[in-house]
Amino acid sequence: MLNLLIATTLGETIMANIGYARVSTEGQELTAQLEQLKGAGVDKIFKEKASGVKQDRPQLAAMLDHLREGDTVIVCKLDRIARSTKHLLEIVETLEARKVSFKVLNINLDTSTPTGKLMLSMLAAIGQFEREMMLERQREGIELAKQAGKYKGRKATARDKSAEVQELLKQGMTKQAVADTLKIGVASVYRIARASTK
């Protein structure tokens, strides 16, 4: 922490370990996660008390805004940062684009190592498999609904809302506010914003 303070004072760029801790309900405590993160040598911790299904995670958005190239995000478990494999991969994609590493303490995942990258690619493969299975079930459901005359079309996805995301960002809204307004994940907003600057 002292090195970080000295480097900041001197105007140098220094890599930082950034922790993220989350509990799902107000009754749960962050103490155990905070102790593990401090033991892992984090310089700053973002603390969240939010449900796994809700889109609004202001501290996750704040952490993503805070990150700089070379930083490492550290969590105790995968389910503390992501709601699903798909959500996890969105977050990791955002981190990789920012050149930020990712560590998960309970499974020794570290994307700065070859083993960590392999583990991540396996997770990505699982995520793709889950998505293909979901799409197959969806197609079957749509076919049955069409036969019964009950098909109403699909709901808009985050990708479908990319023009709205870009417009709201141009108006000066924060990424978290855009996510809340459009009812999409904040990681999706970051991905759309990044794609629009390419």
GROMACS .gro file of C-alpha atoms in nm:
model
  198
    1MET     CA    1   0.000   0.000   0.000
    2LEU     CA    2   0.290   0.237   0.086
    3ASN     CA    3   0.454   0.161  -0.252
    4LEU     CA    4   0.124   0.241  -0.423
    5LEU     CA    5   0.101   0.572  -0.236
    6ILE     CA    6   0.463   0.668  -0.317
    7ALA     CA    7   0.421   0.575  -0.684
    8THR     CA    8   0.096   0.772  -0.706
    9THR     CA    9   0.266   1.074  -0.549
   10LEU     CA   10   0.554   1.050  -0.797
   11GLY     CA   11   0.308   1.017  -1.086
   12GLU     CA   12   0.424   0.666  -1.179
   13THR     CA   13   0.194   0.393  -1.307
   14ILE     CA   14   0.197   0.093  -1.075
   15MET     CA   15   0.012  -0.236  -1.095
   16ALA     CA   16  -0.243  -0.281  -0.817
   17ASN     CA   17  -0.427  -0.581  -0.673
   18ILE     CA   18  -0.797  -0.494  -0.661
   19GLY     CA   19  -1.034  -0.708  -0.453
   20TYR     CA   20  -1.408  -0.752  -0.508
   21ALA     CA   21  -1.628  -0.899  -0.234
   22ARG     CA   22  -2.003  -0.958  -0.249
   23VAL     CA   23  -2.277  -1.107  -0.033
   24SER     CA   24  -2.625  -1.182  -0.163
   25THR     CA   25  -2.834  -1.056   0.129
   26GLU     CA   26  -2.816  -0.782   0.390
   27GLY     CA   27  -2.795  -1.045   0.667
   28GLN     CA   28  -2.469  -1.194   0.539
   29GLU     CA   29  -2.129  -1.061   0.637
   30LEU     CA   30  -1.830  -0.981   0.417
   31THR     CA   31  -1.576  -1.049   0.695
   32ALA     CA   32  -1.447  -1.388   0.571
   33GLN     CA   33  -1.402  -1.262   0.213
   34LEU     CA   34  -1.232  -0.943   0.330
   35GLU     CA   35  -0.983  -1.142   0.540
   36GLN     CA   36  -0.898  -1.371   0.247
   37LEU     CA   37  -0.856  -1.076   0.011
   38LYS     CA   38  -0.633  -0.891   0.256
   39GLY     CA   39  -0.429  -1.210   0.296
   40ALA     CA   40  -0.387  -1.217  -0.083
   41GLY     CA   41  -0.230  -0.870  -0.069
   42VAL     CA   42  -0.500  -0.652  -0.221
   43ASP     CA   43  -0.448  -0.275  -0.229
   44LYS     CA   44  -0.816  -0.181  -0.249
   45ILE     CA   45  -1.143  -0.371  -0.199
   46PHE     CA   46  -1.482  -0.297  -0.355
   47LYS     CA   47  -1.761  -0.429  -0.129
   48GLU     CA   48  -2.106  -0.519  -0.261
   49LYS     CA   49  -2.427  -0.629  -0.089
   50ALA     CA   50  -2.650  -0.738  -0.376
   51SER     CA   51  -2.853  -1.029  -0.508
   52GLY     CA   52  -2.701  -1.261  -0.767
   53VAL     CA   53  -2.992  -1.206  -1.005
   54LYS     CA   54  -3.018  -0.829  -0.994
   55GLN     CA   55  -2.841  -0.631  -1.264
   56ASP     CA   56  -2.754  -0.337  -1.038
   57ARG     CA   57  -2.408  -0.380  -0.890
   58PRO     CA   58  -2.273  -0.028  -0.840
   59GLN     CA   59  -1.951  -0.151  -0.677
   60LEU     CA   60  -1.875  -0.385  -0.970
   61ALA     CA   61  -1.924  -0.090  -1.207
   62ALA     CA   62  -1.705   0.130  -0.984
   63MET     CA   63  -1.432  -0.136  -0.980
   64LEU     CA   64  -1.437  -0.169  -1.360
   65ASP     CA   65  -1.406   0.211  -1.388
   66HIS     CA   66  -1.118   0.214  -1.136
   67LEU     CA   67  -0.903  -0.049  -1.312
   68ARG     CA   68  -0.584   0.043  -1.495
   69GLU     CA   69  -0.363  -0.157  -1.731
   70GLY     CA   70  -0.152  -0.409  -1.539
   71ASP     CA   71  -0.391  -0.436  -1.242
   72THR     CA   72  -0.517  -0.769  -1.110
   73VAL     CA   73  -0.875  -0.831  -0.995
   74ILE     CA   74  -0.895  -1.082  -0.709
   75VAL     CA   75  -1.209  -1.259  -0.583
   76CYS     CA   76  -1.254  -1.542  -0.332
   77LYS     CA   77  -1.494  -1.745  -0.549
   78LEU     CA   78  -1.630  -1.718  -0.904
   79ASP     CA   79  -1.990  -1.681  -0.784
   80ARG     CA   80  -1.895  -1.367  -0.592
   81ILE     CA   81  -1.835  -1.172  -0.916
   82ALA     CA   82  -2.055  -1.344  -1.176
   83ARG     CA   83  -2.415  -1.467  -1.196
   84SER     CA   84  -2.345  -1.731  -1.463
   85THR     CA   85  -2.073  -1.865  -1.693
   86LYS     CA   86  -2.190  -1.620  -1.961
   87HIS     CA   87  -2.171  -1.326  -1.719
   88LEU     CA   88  -1.826  -1.438  -1.601
   89LEU     CA   89  -1.694  -1.452  -1.958
   90GLU     CA   90  -1.833  -1.103  -2.029
   91ILE     CA   91  -1.647  -0.968  -1.724
   92VAL     CA   92  -1.324  -1.151  -1.815
   93GLU     CA   93  -1.350  -1.019  -2.173
   94THR     CA   94  -1.378  -0.666  -2.031
   95LEU     CA   95  -1.073  -0.727  -1.806
   96GLU     CA   96  -0.865  -0.871  -2.092
   97ALA     CA   97  -0.947  -0.572  -2.312
   98ARG     CA   98  -0.816  -0.347  -2.033
   99LYS     CA   99  -0.505  -0.572  -1.993
  100VAL     CA  100  -0.610  -0.662  -1.639
  101SER     CA  101  -0.540  -1.008  -1.488
  102PHE     CA  102  -0.798  -1.207  -1.290
  103LYS     CA  103  -0.745  -1.433  -0.987
  104VAL     CA  104  -0.990  -1.661  -0.806
  105LEU     CA  105  -0.852  -1.773  -0.472
  106ASN     CA  106  -1.050  -2.092  -0.399
  107ILE     CA  107  -0.961  -2.260  -0.732
  108ASN     CA  108  -0.616  -2.103  -0.781
  109LEU     CA  109  -0.720  -1.948  -1.113
  110ASP     CA  110  -0.476  -1.683  -1.235
  111THR     CA  111  -0.516  -1.558  -1.593
  112SER     CA  112  -0.161  -1.422  -1.595
  113THR     CA  113  -0.031  -1.783  -1.605
  114PRO     CA  114  -0.056  -2.044  -1.886
  115THR     CA  115  -0.252  -2.279  -1.654
  116GLY     CA  116  -0.496  -2.001  -1.567
  117LYS     CA  117  -0.550  -1.922  -1.933
  118LEU     CA  118  -0.617  -2.292  -2.002
  119MET     CA  119  -0.871  -2.306  -1.718
  120LEU     CA  120  -1.039  -1.997  -1.857
  121SER     CA  121  -1.057  -2.143  -2.209
  122MET     CA  122  -1.222  -2.453  -2.058
  123LEU     CA  123  -1.477  -2.229  -1.885
  124ALA     CA  124  -1.536  -2.054  -2.217
  125ALA     CA  125  -1.598  -2.391  -2.384
  126ILE     CA  126  -1.846  -2.483  -2.110
  127GLY     CA  127  -2.014  -2.145  -2.155
  128GLN     CA  128  -2.045  -2.204  -2.530
  129PHE     CA  129  -2.188  -2.551  -2.470
  130GLU     CA  130  -2.442  -2.410  -2.220
  131ARG     CA  131  -2.539  -2.142  -2.472
  132GLU     CA  132  -2.584  -2.395  -2.754
  133MET     CA  133  -2.798  -2.618  -2.530
  134MET     CA  134  -3.008  -2.317  -2.427
  135LEU     CA  135  -3.055  -2.210  -2.791
  136GLU     CA  136  -3.156  -2.564  -2.887
  137ARG     CA  137  -3.418  -2.573  -2.607
  138GLN     CA  138  -3.530  -2.225  -2.715
  139ARG     CA  139  -3.573  -2.335  -3.077
  140GLU     CA  140  -3.776  -2.637  -2.965
  141GLY     CA  141  -3.992  -2.415  -2.742
  142ILE     CA  142  -4.049  -2.162  -3.022
  143GLU     CA  143  -4.150  -2.439  -3.262
  144LEU     CA  144  -4.402  -2.575  -3.011
  145ALA     CA  145  -4.534  -2.224  -2.940
  146LYS     CA  146  -4.572  -2.155  -3.314
  147GLN     CA  147  -4.765  -2.478  -3.360
  148ALA     CA  148  -4.993  -2.373  -3.073
  149GLY     CA  149  -5.024  -2.018  -3.215
  150LYS     CA  150  -4.870  -1.862  -2.902
  151TYR     CA  151  -4.530  -1.738  -3.027
  152LYS     CA  152  -4.478  -1.364  -2.962
  153GLY     CA  153  -4.115  -1.319  -3.069
  154ARG     CA  154  -3.802  -1.295  -2.857
  155LYS     CA  155  -3.706  -1.030  -2.602
  156ALA     CA  156  -3.443  -0.777  -2.701
  157THR     CA  157  -3.088  -0.872  -2.598
  158ALA     CA  158  -2.807  -0.641  -2.488
  159ARG     CA  159  -2.664  -0.657  -2.842
  160ASP     CA  160  -3.000  -0.545  -2.982
  161LYS     CA  161  -2.980  -0.243  -2.754
  162SER     CA  162  -2.629  -0.132  -2.859
  163ALA     CA  163  -2.756   0.183  -3.036
  164GLU     CA  164  -2.949   0.283  -2.723
  165VAL     CA  165  -2.641   0.214  -2.507
  166GLN     CA  166  -2.422   0.436  -2.725
  167GLU     CA  167  -2.682   0.715  -2.730
  168LEU     CA  168  -2.721   0.716  -2.348
  169LEU     CA  169  -2.343   0.714  -2.302
  170LYS     CA  170  -2.316   1.012  -2.539
  171GLN     CA  171  -2.570   1.192  -2.321
  172GLY     CA  172  -2.329   1.155  -2.029
  173MET     CA  173  -2.495   0.873  -1.837
  174THR     CA  174  -2.267   0.644  -1.635
  175LYS     CA  175  -2.227   0.286  -1.750
  176GLN     CA  176  -2.411   0.161  -1.440
  177ALA     CA  177  -2.701   0.402  -1.504
  178VAL     CA  178  -2.722   0.284  -1.867
  179ALA     CA  179  -2.729  -0.080  -1.750
  180ASP     CA  180  -3.006  -0.001  -1.499
  181THR     CA  181  -3.210   0.198  -1.753
  182LEU     CA  182  -3.193  -0.069  -2.024
  183LYS     CA  183  -3.206  -0.362  -1.779
  184ILE     CA  184  -2.884  -0.521  -1.907
  185GLY     CA  185  -2.559  -0.616  -1.732
  186VAL     CA  186  -2.294  -0.350  -1.675
  187ALA     CA  187  -2.033  -0.576  -1.840
  188SER     CA  188  -2.248  -0.570  -2.157
  189VAL     CA  189  -2.244  -0.189  -2.150
  190TYR     CA  190  -1.862  -0.192  -2.124
  191ARG     CA  191  -1.840  -0.439  -2.415
  192ILE     CA  192  -2.067  -0.227  -2.639
  193ALA     CA  193  -1.879   0.092  -2.545
  194ARG     CA  194  -1.546  -0.073  -2.626
  195ALA     CA  195  -1.673  -0.207  -2.960
  196SER     CA  196  -1.795   0.139  -3.062
  197THR     CA  197  -1.445   0.287  -3.019
  198LYS     CA  198  -1.274   0.029  -3.245
   0.00000   0.00000   0.00000
